């Protein structure tokens, strides 16, 4: 997944925020956009986080010992 694909998903779901974090109980990363969820394997998730490091709208943190991200897309209207 690329950051462009992520922004496209946010637009499709009419969302201004997205969250990607590792869930111990599921043993995987879950991308959450509104009430929609997508499971990502660790490699894909960490690659996406790496791509988003330069995005000013991305906040990269740590959750459960794994990198996590919250992305806020500002409306262009």
PDB file of N, CA, C and O in Angstrom:
ATOM      1  N   UNK A   1       0.847  -1.171   0.000  1.00  0.00           N
ATOM      2  CA  UNK A   1       0.000   0.000   0.000  1.00  0.00           C
ATOM      3  C   UNK A   1       0.894   1.237   0.000  1.00  0.00           C
ATOM      4  O   UNK A   1       1.898   1.276   0.700  1.00  0.00           O
ATOM      5  N   UNK A   2       0.501   2.231  -0.764  1.00  0.00           N
ATOM      6  CA  UNK A   2       1.249   3.487  -0.818  1.00  0.00           C
ATOM      7  C   UNK A   2       0.477   4.561  -0.056  1.00  0.00           C
ATOM      8  O   UNK A   2      -0.711   4.400   0.232  1.00  0.00           O
ATOM      9  N   UNK A   3       1.165   5.658   0.228  1.00  0.00           N
ATOM     10  CA  UNK A   3       0.460   6.739   0.908  1.00  0.00           C
ATOM     11  C   UNK A   3      -0.643   7.318   0.022  1.00  0.00           C
ATOM     12  O   UNK A   3      -1.686   7.733   0.517  1.00  0.00           O
ATOM     13  N   UNK A   4      -0.463   7.304  -1.303  1.00  0.00           N
ATOM     14  CA  UNK A   4      -1.514   7.771  -2.203  1.00  0.00           C
ATOM     15  C   UNK A   4      -2.750   6.870  -2.092  1.00  0.00           C
ATOM     16  O   UNK A   4      -3.876   7.359  -2.034  1.00  0.00           O
ATOM     17  N   UNK A   5      -2.531   5.563  -2.029  1.00  0.00           N
ATOM     18  CA  UNK A   5      -3.656   4.637  -1.862  1.00  0.00           C
ATOM     19  C   UNK A   5      -4.372   4.887  -0.532  1.00  0.00           C
ATOM     20  O   UNK A   5      -5.599   4.825  -0.466  1.00  0.00           O
ATOM     21  N   UNK A   6      -3.608   5.202   0.505  1.00  0.00           N
ATOM     22  CA  UNK A   6      -4.215   5.508   1.796  1.00  0.00           C
ATOM     23  C   UNK A   6      -5.073   6.763   1.701  1.00  0.00           C
ATOM     24  O   UNK A   6      -6.215   6.781   2.159  1.00  0.00           O
ATOM     25  N   UNK A   7      -4.545   7.816   1.096  1.00  0.00           N
ATOM     26  CA  UNK A   7      -5.332   9.050   0.938  1.00  0.00           C
ATOM     27  C   UNK A   7      -6.564   8.804   0.064  1.00  0.00           C
ATOM     28  O   UNK A   7      -7.627   9.364   0.319  1.00  0.00           O
ATOM     29  N   UNK A   8      -6.440   7.966  -0.958  1.00  0.00           N
ATOM     30  CA  UNK A   8      -7.602   7.613  -1.793  1.00  0.00           C
ATOM     31  C   UNK A   8      -8.660   6.884  -0.967  1.00  0.00           C
ATOM     32  O   UNK A   8      -9.861   7.139  -1.122  1.00  0.00           O
ATOM     33  N   UNK A   9      -8.234   5.962  -0.098  1.00  0.00           N
ATOM     34  CA  UNK A   9      -9.178   5.265   0.778  1.00  0.00           C
ATOM     35  C   UNK A   9      -9.882   6.237   1.716  1.00  0.00           C
ATOM     36  O   UNK A   9     -11.086   6.130   1.960  1.00  0.00           O
ATOM     37  N   UNK A  10      -9.133   7.194   2.232  1.00  0.00           N
ATOM     38  CA  UNK A  10      -9.734   8.194   3.115  1.00  0.00           C
ATOM     39  C   UNK A  10     -10.782   8.997   2.360  1.00  0.00           C
ATOM     40  O   UNK A  10     -11.865   9.268   2.886  1.00  0.00           O
ATOM     41  N   UNK A  11     -10.494   9.363   1.115  1.00  0.00           N
ATOM     42  CA  UNK A  11     -11.458  10.103   0.307  1.00  0.00           C
ATOM     43  C   UNK A  11     -12.687   9.251   0.009  1.00  0.00           C
ATOM     44  O   UNK A  11     -13.821   9.733   0.097  1.00  0.00           O
ATOM     45  N   UNK A  12     -12.473   7.985  -0.314  1.00  0.00           N
ATOM     46  CA  UNK A  12     -13.584   7.073  -0.599  1.00  0.00           C
ATOM     47  C   UNK A  12     -14.516   6.950   0.598  1.00  0.00           C
ATOM     48  O   UNK A  12     -15.738   6.896   0.446  1.00  0.00           O
ATOM     49  N   UNK A  13     -13.938   6.924   1.799  1.00  0.00           N
ATOM     50  CA  UNK A  13     -14.732   6.760   3.018  1.00  0.00           C
ATOM     51  C   UNK A  13     -15.092   8.095   3.664  1.00  0.00           C
ATOM     52  O   UNK A  13     -15.598   8.118   4.789  1.00  0.00           O
ATOM     53  N   UNK A  14     -14.843   9.194   2.943  1.00  0.00           N
ATOM     54  CA  UNK A  14     -15.174  10.543   3.421  1.00  0.00           C
ATOM     55  C   UNK A  14     -14.618  10.781   4.823  1.00  0.00           C
ATOM     56  O   UNK A  14     -15.318  11.268   5.711  1.00  0.00           O
ATOM     57  N   UNK A  15     -13.370  10.398   5.020  1.00  0.00           N
ATOM     58  CA  UNK A  15     -12.733  10.494   6.330  1.00  0.00           C
ATOM     59  C   UNK A  15     -11.632  11.538   6.326  1.00  0.00           C
ATOM     60  O   UNK A  15     -10.926  11.704   5.339  1.00  0.00           O
ATOM     61  N   UNK A  16     -11.497  12.220   7.446  1.00  0.00           N
ATOM     62  CA  UNK A  16     -10.415  13.184   7.606  1.00  0.00           C
ATOM     63  C   UNK A  16      -9.276  12.612   8.439  1.00  0.00           C
ATOM     64  O   UNK A  16      -8.211  13.201   8.509  1.00  0.00           O
ATOM     65  N   UNK A  17      -9.525  11.456   9.084  1.00  0.00           N
ATOM     66  CA  UNK A  17      -8.477  10.828   9.879  1.00  0.00           C
ATOM     67  C   UNK A  17      -8.410   9.331   9.594  1.00  0.00           C
ATOM     68  O   UNK A  17      -9.402   8.710   9.213  1.00  0.00           O
ATOM     69  N   UNK A  18      -7.226   8.799   9.803  1.00  0.00           N
ATOM     70  CA  UNK A  18      -7.001   7.355   9.696  1.00  0.00           C
ATOM     71  C   UNK A  18      -6.006   6.979  10.783  1.00  0.00           C
ATOM     72  O   UNK A  18      -5.166   7.789  11.186  1.00  0.00           O
ATOM     73  N   UNK A  19      -6.107   5.750  11.233  1.00  0.00           N
ATOM     74  CA  UNK A  19      -5.226   5.272  12.297  1.00  0.00           C
ATOM     75  C   UNK A  19      -4.708   3.900  11.892  1.00  0.00           C
ATOM     76  O   UNK A  19      -5.453   3.053  11.418  1.00  0.00           O
ATOM     77  N   UNK A  20      -3.417   3.694  12.090  1.00  0.00           N
ATOM     78  CA  UNK A  20      -2.795   2.403  11.807  1.00  0.00           C
ATOM     79  C   UNK A  20      -1.998   1.994  13.029  1.00  0.00           C
ATOM     80  O   UNK A  20      -1.095   2.723  13.454  1.00  0.00           O
ATOM     81  N   UNK A  21      -2.354   0.862  13.626  1.00  0.00           N
ATOM     82  CA  UNK A  21      -1.616   0.399  14.789  1.00  0.00           C
ATOM     83  C   UNK A  21      -1.684  -1.109  14.903  1.00  0.00           C
ATOM     84  O   UNK A  21      -2.546  -1.752  14.309  1.00  0.00           O
ATOM     85  N   UNK A  22      -0.732  -1.648  15.657  1.00  0.00           N
ATOM     86  CA  UNK A  22      -0.635  -3.088  15.879  1.00  0.00           C
ATOM     87  C   UNK A  22      -1.547  -3.478  17.034  1.00  0.00           C
ATOM     88  O   UNK A  22      -1.568  -2.820  18.061  1.00  0.00           O
ATOM     89  N   UNK A  23      -2.315  -4.540  16.844  1.00  0.00           N
ATOM     90  CA  UNK A  23      -3.194  -5.056  17.890  1.00  0.00           C
ATOM     91  C   UNK A  23      -2.679  -6.429  18.308  1.00  0.00           C
ATOM     92  O   UNK A  23      -2.643  -7.354  17.495  1.00  0.00           O
ATOM     93  N   UNK A  24      -2.294  -6.536  19.580  1.00  0.00           N
ATOM     94  CA  UNK A  24      -1.782  -7.804  20.102  1.00  0.00           C
ATOM     95  C   UNK A  24      -2.797  -8.930  19.963  1.00  0.00           C
ATOM     96  O   UNK A  24      -2.445 -10.046  19.601  1.00  0.00           O
ATOM     97  N   UNK A  25      -4.052  -8.658  20.276  1.00  0.00           N
ATOM     98  CA  UNK A  25      -5.079  -9.703  20.248  1.00  0.00           C
ATOM     99  C   UNK A  25      -5.276 -10.251  18.836  1.00  0.00           C
ATOM    100  O   UNK A  25      -5.587 -11.424  18.656  1.00  0.00           O
ATOM    101  N   UNK A  26      -5.108  -9.424  17.831  1.00  0.00           N
ATOM    102  CA  UNK A  26      -5.272  -9.854  16.442  1.00  0.00           C
ATOM    103  C   UNK A  26      -3.935 -10.288  15.830  1.00  0.00           C
ATOM    104  O   UNK A  26      -3.913 -10.886  14.762  1.00  0.00           O
ATOM    105  N   UNK A  27      -2.834  -9.943  16.487  1.00  0.00           N
ATOM    106  CA  UNK A  27      -1.485 -10.239  16.016  1.00  0.00           C
ATOM    107  C   UNK A  27      -1.237  -9.678  14.614  1.00  0.00           C
ATOM    108  O   UNK A  27      -0.654 -10.328  13.762  1.00  0.00           O
ATOM    109  N   UNK A  28      -1.722  -8.458  14.402  1.00  0.00           N
ATOM    110  CA  UNK A  28      -1.536  -7.792  13.107  1.00  0.00           C
ATOM    111  C   UNK A  28      -1.818  -6.298  13.234  1.00  0.00           C
ATOM    112  O   UNK A  28      -2.386  -5.845  14.212  1.00  0.00           O
ATOM    113  N   UNK A  29      -1.438  -5.586  12.202  1.00  0.00           N
ATOM    114  CA  UNK A  29      -1.766  -4.168  12.109  1.00  0.00           C
ATOM    115  C   UNK A  29      -3.181  -4.033  11.546  1.00  0.00           C
ATOM    116  O   UNK A  29      -3.583  -4.801  10.661  1.00  0.00           O
ATOM    117  N   UNK A  30      -3.895  -3.033  12.046  1.00  0.00           N
ATOM    118  CA  UNK A  30      -5.228  -2.742  11.530  1.00  0.00           C
ATOM    119  C   UNK A  30      -5.290  -1.263  11.185  1.00  0.00           C
ATOM    120  O   UNK A  30      -4.971  -0.407  12.016  1.00  0.00           O
ATOM    121  N   UNK A  31      -5.675  -0.984   9.950  1.00  0.00           N
ATOM    122  CA  UNK A  31      -5.899   0.373   9.481  1.00  0.00           C
ATOM    123  C   UNK A  31      -7.372   0.689   9.713  1.00  0.00           C
ATOM    124  O   UNK A  31      -8.246  -0.066   9.270  1.00  0.00           O
ATOM    125  N   UNK A  32      -7.652   1.773  10.421  1.00  0.00           N
ATOM    126  CA  UNK A  32      -9.024   2.162  10.727  1.00  0.00           C
ATOM    127  C   UNK A  32      -9.316   3.503  10.083  1.00  0.00           C
ATOM    128  O   UNK A  32      -8.602   4.484  10.312  1.00  0.00           O
ATOM    129  N   UNK A  33     -10.359   3.520   9.281  1.00  0.00           N
ATOM    130  CA  UNK A  33     -10.846   4.743   8.643  1.00  0.00           C
ATOM    131  C   UNK A  33     -12.349   4.781   8.913  1.00  0.00           C
ATOM    132  O   UNK A  33     -13.094   3.930   8.410  1.00  0.00           O
ATOM    133  N   UNK A  34     -12.779   5.737   9.730  1.00  0.00           N
ATOM    134  CA  UNK A  34     -14.160   5.771  10.227  1.00  0.00           C
ATOM    135  C   UNK A  34     -14.479   4.422  10.857  1.00  0.00           C
ATOM    136  O   UNK A  34     -13.746   3.975  11.723  1.00  0.00           O
ATOM    137  N   UNK A  35     -15.534   3.750  10.423  1.00  0.00           N
ATOM    138  CA  UNK A  35     -15.869   2.439  10.983  1.00  0.00           C
ATOM    139  C   UNK A  35     -15.401   1.294  10.077  1.00  0.00           C
ATOM    140  O   UNK A  35     -15.756   0.147  10.279  1.00  0.00           O
ATOM    141  N   UNK A  36     -14.569   1.616   9.098  1.00  0.00           N
ATOM    142  CA  UNK A  36     -14.041   0.637   8.159  1.00  0.00           C
ATOM    143  C   UNK A  36     -12.646   0.218   8.620  1.00  0.00           C
ATOM    144  O   UNK A  36     -11.864   1.032   9.098  1.00  0.00           O
ATOM    145  N   UNK A  37     -12.328  -1.072   8.494  1.00  0.00           N
ATOM    146  CA  UNK A  37     -11.043  -1.604   8.945  1.00  0.00           C
ATOM    147  C   UNK A  37     -10.403  -2.451   7.852  1.00  0.00           C
ATOM    148  O   UNK A  37     -11.101  -3.120   7.093  1.00  0.00           O
ATOM    149  N   UNK A  38      -9.080  -2.435   7.825  1.00  0.00           N
ATOM    150  CA  UNK A  38      -8.325  -3.254   6.891  1.00  0.00           C
ATOM    151  C   UNK A  38      -7.146  -3.859   7.636  1.00  0.00           C
ATOM    152  O   UNK A  38      -6.384  -3.142   8.301  1.00  0.00           O
ATOM    153  N   UNK A  39      -7.000  -5.183   7.561  1.00  0.00           N
ATOM    154  CA  UNK A  39      -5.864  -5.867   8.171  1.00  0.00           C
ATOM    155  C   UNK A  39      -4.657  -5.762   7.239  1.00  0.00           C
ATOM    156  O   UNK A  39      -4.783  -5.987   6.041  1.00  0.00           O
ATOM    157  N   UNK A  40      -3.518  -5.409   7.813  1.00  0.00           N
ATOM    158  CA  UNK A  40      -2.274  -5.327   7.046  1.00  0.00           C
ATOM    159  C   UNK A  40      -1.217  -6.173   7.740  1.00  0.00           C
ATOM    160  O   UNK A  40      -1.136  -6.181   8.973  1.00  0.00           O
ATOM    161  N   UNK A  41      -0.401  -6.851   6.947  1.00  0.00           N
ATOM    162  CA  UNK A  41       0.685  -7.590   7.591  1.00  0.00           C
ATOM    163  C   UNK A  41       1.748  -6.587   8.049  1.00  0.00           C
ATOM    164  O   UNK A  41       1.768  -5.434   7.628  1.00  0.00           O
ATOM    165  N   UNK A  42       2.628  -7.025   8.911  1.00  0.00           N
ATOM    166  CA  UNK A  42       3.595  -6.135   9.532  1.00  0.00           C
ATOM    167  C   UNK A  42       4.500  -5.458   8.514  1.00  0.00           C
ATOM    168  O   UNK A  42       4.776  -4.269   8.611  1.00  0.00           O
ATOM    169  N   UNK A  43       4.942  -6.176   7.508  1.00  0.00           N
ATOM    170  CA  UNK A  43       5.832  -5.620   6.502  1.00  0.00           C
ATOM    171  C   UNK A  43       5.160  -4.475   5.731  1.00  0.00           C
ATOM    172  O   UNK A  43       5.748  -3.410   5.534  1.00  0.00           O
ATOM    173  N   UNK A  44       3.935  -4.694   5.292  1.00  0.00           N
ATOM    174  CA  UNK A  44       3.200  -3.666   4.539  1.00  0.00           C
ATOM    175  C   UNK A  44       2.944  -2.453   5.424  1.00  0.00           C
ATOM    176  O   UNK A  44       3.117  -1.306   5.003  1.00  0.00           O
ATOM    177  N   UNK A  45       2.521  -2.693   6.670  1.00  0.00           N
ATOM    178  CA  UNK A  45       2.222  -1.596   7.591  1.00  0.00           C
ATOM    179  C   UNK A  45       3.463  -0.762   7.884  1.00  0.00           C
ATOM    180  O   UNK A  45       3.415   0.470   7.846  1.00  0.00           O
ATOM    181  N   UNK A  46       4.570  -1.415   8.169  1.00  0.00           N
ATOM    182  CA  UNK A  46       5.785  -0.678   8.483  1.00  0.00           C
ATOM    183  C   UNK A  46       6.322   0.078   7.271  1.00  0.00           C
ATOM    184  O   UNK A  46       6.871   1.162   7.403  1.00  0.00           O
ATOM    185  N   UNK A  47       6.136  -0.470   6.072  1.00  0.00           N
ATOM    186  CA  UNK A  47       6.523   0.237   4.852  1.00  0.00           C
ATOM    187  C   UNK A  47       5.665   1.494   4.679  1.00  0.00           C
ATOM    188  O   UNK A  47       6.169   2.556   4.330  1.00  0.00           O
ATOM    189  N   UNK A  48       4.368   1.378   4.940  1.00  0.00           N
ATOM    190  CA  UNK A  48       3.471   2.530   4.838  1.00  0.00           C
ATOM    191  C   UNK A  48       3.855   3.597   5.860  1.00  0.00           C
ATOM    192  O   UNK A  48       3.902   4.788   5.535  1.00  0.00           O
ATOM    193  N   UNK A  49       4.154   3.195   7.077  1.00  0.00           N
ATOM    194  CA  UNK A  49       4.581   4.150   8.103  1.00  0.00           C
ATOM    195  C   UNK A  49       5.858   4.862   7.657  1.00  0.00           C
ATOM    196  O   UNK A  49       5.997   6.073   7.807  1.00  0.00           O
ATOM    197  N   UNK A  50       6.786   4.120   7.081  1.00  0.00           N
ATOM    198  CA  UNK A  50       8.029   4.718   6.582  1.00  0.00           C
ATOM    199  C   UNK A  50       7.735   5.767   5.503  1.00  0.00           C
ATOM    200  O   UNK A  50       8.324   6.849   5.504  1.00  0.00           O
ATOM    201  N   UNK A  51       6.808   5.465   4.586  1.00  0.00           N
ATOM    202  CA  UNK A  51       6.430   6.416   3.534  1.00  0.00           C
ATOM    203  C   UNK A  51       5.816   7.686   4.119  1.00  0.00           C
ATOM    204  O   UNK A  51       5.986   8.774   3.571  1.00  0.00           O
ATOM    205  N   UNK A  52       5.089   7.542   5.220  1.00  0.00           N
ATOM    206  CA  UNK A  52       4.361   8.670   5.795  1.00  0.00           C
ATOM    207  C   UNK A  52       5.204   9.530   6.732  1.00  0.00           C
ATOM    208  O   UNK A  52       4.734  10.564   7.203  1.00  0.00           O
ATOM    209  N   UNK A  53       6.449   9.150   6.953  1.00  0.00           N
ATOM    210  CA  UNK A  53       7.308   9.918   7.868  1.00  0.00           C
ATOM    211  C   UNK A  53       7.485  11.363   7.431  1.00  0.00           C
ATOM    212  O   UNK A  53       7.715  12.229   8.266  1.00  0.00           O
ATOM    213  N   UNK A  54       7.391  11.638   6.144  1.00  0.00           N
ATOM    214  CA  UNK A  54       7.585  12.998   5.661  1.00  0.00           C
ATOM    215  C   UNK A  54       6.275  13.776   5.539  1.00  0.00           C
ATOM    216  O   UNK A  54       6.300  14.960   5.205  1.00  0.00           O
ATOM    217  N   UNK A  55       5.152  13.135   5.794  1.00  0.00           N
ATOM    218  CA  UNK A  55       3.847  13.810   5.724  1.00  0.00           C
ATOM    219  C   UNK A  55       3.660  14.686   6.955  1.00  0.00           C
ATOM    220  O   UNK A  55       3.781  14.209   8.078  1.00  0.00           O
ATOM    221  N   UNK A  56       3.384  15.965   6.739  1.00  0.00           N
ATOM    222  CA  UNK A  56       3.179  16.866   7.876  1.00  0.00           C
ATOM    223  C   UNK A  56       1.897  16.540   8.630  1.00  0.00           C
ATOM    224  O   UNK A  56       1.776  16.892   9.802  1.00  0.00           O
ATOM    225  N   UNK A  57       0.967  15.852   7.997  1.00  0.00           N
ATOM    226  CA  UNK A  57      -0.303  15.522   8.643  1.00  0.00           C
ATOM    227  C   UNK A  57      -0.254  14.192   9.395  1.00  0.00           C
ATOM    228  O   UNK A  57      -1.245  13.754   9.951  1.00  0.00           O
ATOM    229  N   UNK A  58       0.914  13.557   9.435  1.00  0.00           N
ATOM    230  CA  UNK A  58       1.062  12.257  10.090  1.00  0.00           C
ATOM    231  C   UNK A  58       1.769  12.405  11.433  1.00  0.00           C
ATOM    232  O   UNK A  58       2.777  13.097  11.536  1.00  0.00           O
ATOM    233  N   UNK A  59       1.226  11.744  12.441  1.00  0.00           N
ATOM    234  CA  UNK A  59       1.860  11.687  13.755  1.00  0.00           C
ATOM    235  C   UNK A  59       2.248  10.240  13.993  1.00  0.00           C
ATOM    236  O   UNK A  59       1.388   9.357  14.048  1.00  0.00           O
ATOM    237  N   UNK A  60       3.536  10.004  14.103  1.00  0.00           N
ATOM    238  CA  UNK A  60       4.037   8.645  14.306  1.00  0.00           C
ATOM    239  C   UNK A  60       4.374   8.470  15.783  1.00  0.00           C
ATOM    240  O   UNK A  60       5.102   9.281  16.358  1.00  0.00           O
ATOM    241  N   UNK A  61       3.821   7.427  16.360  1.00  0.00           N
ATOM    242  CA  UNK A  61       4.027   7.134  17.775  1.00  0.00           C
ATOM    243  C   UNK A  61       4.386   5.659  17.912  1.00  0.00           C
ATOM    244  O   UNK A  61       4.733   5.005  16.939  1.00  0.00           O
ATOM    245  N   UNK A  62       4.240   5.157  19.110  1.00  0.00           N
ATOM    246  CA  UNK A  62       4.451   3.745  19.378  1.00  0.00           C
ATOM    247  C   UNK A  62       3.264   3.235  20.183  1.00  0.00           C
ATOM    248  O   UNK A  62       2.778   3.923  21.079  1.00  0.00           O
ATOM    249  N   UNK A  63       2.783   2.059  19.847  1.00  0.00           N
ATOM    250  CA  UNK A  63       1.664   1.436  20.557  1.00  0.00           C
ATOM    251  C   UNK A  63       1.986  -0.039  20.706  1.00  0.00           C
ATOM    252  O   UNK A  63       2.282  -0.714  19.714  1.00  0.00           O
ATOM    253  N   UNK A  64       1.953  -0.535  21.921  1.00  0.00           N
ATOM    254  CA  UNK A  64       2.257  -1.946  22.197  1.00  0.00           C
ATOM    255  C   UNK A  64       3.651  -2.350  21.710  1.00  0.00           C
ATOM    256  O   UNK A  64       3.862  -3.483  21.301  1.00  0.00           O
ATOM    257  N   UNK A  65       4.588  -1.395  21.702  1.00  0.00           N
ATOM    258  CA  UNK A  65       5.952  -1.690  21.283  1.00  0.00           C
ATOM    259  C   UNK A  65       6.166  -1.699  19.781  1.00  0.00           C
ATOM    260  O   UNK A  65       7.238  -2.061  19.310  1.00  0.00           O
ATOM    261  N   UNK A  66       5.167  -1.297  19.021  1.00  0.00           N
ATOM    262  CA  UNK A  66       5.249  -1.250  17.555  1.00  0.00           C
ATOM    263  C   UNK A  66       4.977   0.175  17.086  1.00  0.00           C
ATOM    264  O   UNK A  66       4.229   0.913  17.730  1.00  0.00           O
ATOM    265  N   UNK A  67       5.534   0.570  15.937  1.00  0.00           N
ATOM    266  CA  UNK A  67       5.213   1.899  15.412  1.00  0.00           C
ATOM    267  C   UNK A  67       3.728   1.993  15.076  1.00  0.00           C
ATOM    268  O   UNK A  67       3.119   1.016  14.642  1.00  0.00           O
ATOM    269  N   UNK A  68       3.158   3.161  15.298  1.00  0.00           N
ATOM    270  CA  UNK A  68       1.759   3.422  14.998  1.00  0.00           C
ATOM    271  C   UNK A  68       1.675   4.808  14.356  1.00  0.00           C
ATOM    272  O   UNK A  68       2.598   5.616  14.476  1.00  0.00           O
ATOM    273  N   UNK A  69       0.565   5.081  13.711  1.00  0.00           N
ATOM    274  CA  UNK A  69       0.419   6.370  13.038  1.00  0.00           C
ATOM    275  C   UNK A  69      -1.019   6.851  13.085  1.00  0.00           C
ATOM    276  O   UNK A  69      -1.950   6.059  13.030  1.00  0.00           O
ATOM    277  N   UNK A  70      -1.166   8.165  13.228  1.00  0.00           N
ATOM    278  CA  UNK A  70      -2.465   8.803  13.065  1.00  0.00           C
ATOM    279  C   UNK A  70      -2.279   9.847  11.983  1.00  0.00           C
ATOM    280  O   UNK A  70      -1.366  10.663  12.040  1.00  0.00           O
ATOM    281  N   UNK A  71      -3.138   9.787  10.991  1.00  0.00           N
ATOM    282  CA  UNK A  71      -3.048  10.673   9.834  1.00  0.00           C
ATOM    283  C   UNK A  71      -4.286  11.540   9.785  1.00  0.00           C
ATOM    284  O   UNK A  71      -5.411  11.039   9.887  1.00  0.00           O
ATOM    285  N   UNK A  72      -4.094  12.844   9.654  1.00  0.00           N
ATOM    286  CA  UNK A  72      -5.210  13.771   9.551  1.00  0.00           C
ATOM    287  C   UNK A  72      -5.094  14.498   8.224  1.00  0.00           C
ATOM    288  O   UNK A  72      -4.079  15.132   7.948  1.00  0.00           O
ATOM    289  N   UNK A  73      -6.127  14.379   7.429  1.00  0.00           N
ATOM    290  CA  UNK A  73      -6.149  15.024   6.119  1.00  0.00           C
ATOM    291  C   UNK A  73      -7.003  16.270   6.220  1.00  0.00           C
ATOM    292  O   UNK A  73      -8.164  16.211   6.594  1.00  0.00           O
ATOM    293  N   UNK A  74      -6.412  17.407   5.904  1.00  0.00           N
ATOM    294  CA  UNK A  74      -7.123  18.665   5.961  1.00  0.00           C
ATOM    295  C   UNK A  74      -7.934  18.837   4.686  1.00  0.00           C
ATOM    296  O   UNK A  74      -7.438  18.613   3.588  1.00  0.00           O
ATOM    297  N   UNK A  75      -9.186  19.231   4.864  1.00  0.00           N
ATOM    298  CA  UNK A  75     -10.063  19.453   3.719  1.00  0.00           C
ATOM    299  C   UNK A  75      -9.532  20.618   2.897  1.00  0.00           C
ATOM    300  O   UNK A  75      -9.089  21.621   3.432  1.00  0.00           O
ATOM    301  N   UNK A  76      -9.607  20.490   1.584  1.00  0.00           N
ATOM    302  CA  UNK A  76      -9.092  21.546   0.694  1.00  0.00           C
ATOM    303  C   UNK A  76     -10.190  22.489   0.237  1.00  0.00           C
ATOM    304  O   UNK A  76     -10.024  23.231  -0.710  1.00  0.00           O
ATOM    305  N   UNK A  77     -11.339  22.504   0.894  1.00  0.00           N
ATOM    306  CA  UNK A  77     -12.445  23.394   0.483  1.00  0.00           C
ATOM    307  C   UNK A  77     -12.337  24.759   1.080  1.00  0.00           C
ATOM    308  O   UNK A  77     -11.580  25.065   1.896  1.00  0.00           O
TER     309      UNK A  77
END
